[in-house]
C-alpha positions as a printed NumPy array, in Angstrom:
array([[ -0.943,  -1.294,   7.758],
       [ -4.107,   0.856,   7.795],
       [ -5.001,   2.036,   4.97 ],
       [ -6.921,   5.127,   6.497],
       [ -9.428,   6.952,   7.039],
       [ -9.771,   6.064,  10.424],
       [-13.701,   5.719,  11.57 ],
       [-12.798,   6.783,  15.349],
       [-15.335,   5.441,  17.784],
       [-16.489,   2.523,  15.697],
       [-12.94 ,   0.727,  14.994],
       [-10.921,   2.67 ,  17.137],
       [-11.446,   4.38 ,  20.217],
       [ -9.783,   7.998,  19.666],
       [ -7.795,   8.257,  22.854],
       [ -5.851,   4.796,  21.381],
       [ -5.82 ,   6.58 ,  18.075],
       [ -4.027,   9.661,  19.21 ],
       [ -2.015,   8.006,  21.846],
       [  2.017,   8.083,  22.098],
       [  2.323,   4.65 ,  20.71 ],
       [  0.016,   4.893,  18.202],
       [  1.344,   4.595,  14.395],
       [ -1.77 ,   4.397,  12.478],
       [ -0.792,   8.35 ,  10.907],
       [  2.539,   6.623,   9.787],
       [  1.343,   3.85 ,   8.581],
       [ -1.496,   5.971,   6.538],
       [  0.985,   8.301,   5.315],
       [  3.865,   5.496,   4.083],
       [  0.816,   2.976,   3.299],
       [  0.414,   5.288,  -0.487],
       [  3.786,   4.962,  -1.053],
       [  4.002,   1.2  ,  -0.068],
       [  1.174,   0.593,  -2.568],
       [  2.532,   2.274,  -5.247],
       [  5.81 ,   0.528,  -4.754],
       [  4.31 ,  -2.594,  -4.647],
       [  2.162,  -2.019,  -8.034],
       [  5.004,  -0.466,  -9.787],
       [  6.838,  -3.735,  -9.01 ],
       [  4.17 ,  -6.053, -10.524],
       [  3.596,  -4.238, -13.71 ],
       [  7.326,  -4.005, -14.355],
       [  7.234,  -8.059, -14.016],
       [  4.339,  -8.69 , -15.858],
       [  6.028,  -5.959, -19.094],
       [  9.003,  -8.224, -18.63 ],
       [  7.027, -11.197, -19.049],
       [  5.147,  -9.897, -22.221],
       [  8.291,  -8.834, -23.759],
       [  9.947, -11.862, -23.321],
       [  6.768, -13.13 , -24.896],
       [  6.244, -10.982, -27.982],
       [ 10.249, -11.893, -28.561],
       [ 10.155, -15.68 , -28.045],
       [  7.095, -15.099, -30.951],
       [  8.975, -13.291, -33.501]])
């Protein structure tokens, strides 16, 4: 996925940028919410982890 901005000219000419089959605005636009997804995810394992943890501990 790209990640975004695009530097147009220097990795990408423009005309493949804004082409039919071009997805790189998608993938920008669902990229945030991918990331934040996928960081969500691993801090909800790693408070799992700590509070089975802290409870094997006590």
């Amino acid at each position: 996925m790209h990640p975004g901005p695009m530097n147009r000219g220097v990795e990408i000419d423009s005309s493949i940028a804004d082409g039919a089959q071009s997805v790189i605005l998608h993938q920008v636009t669902n990229g945030i919410a991918v990331r934040m997804a996928v960081l969500a995810l691993s801090m909800q394992g790693q408070l799992q982890e700590q509070a089975l943890l802290d409870a094997i501990a006590d």
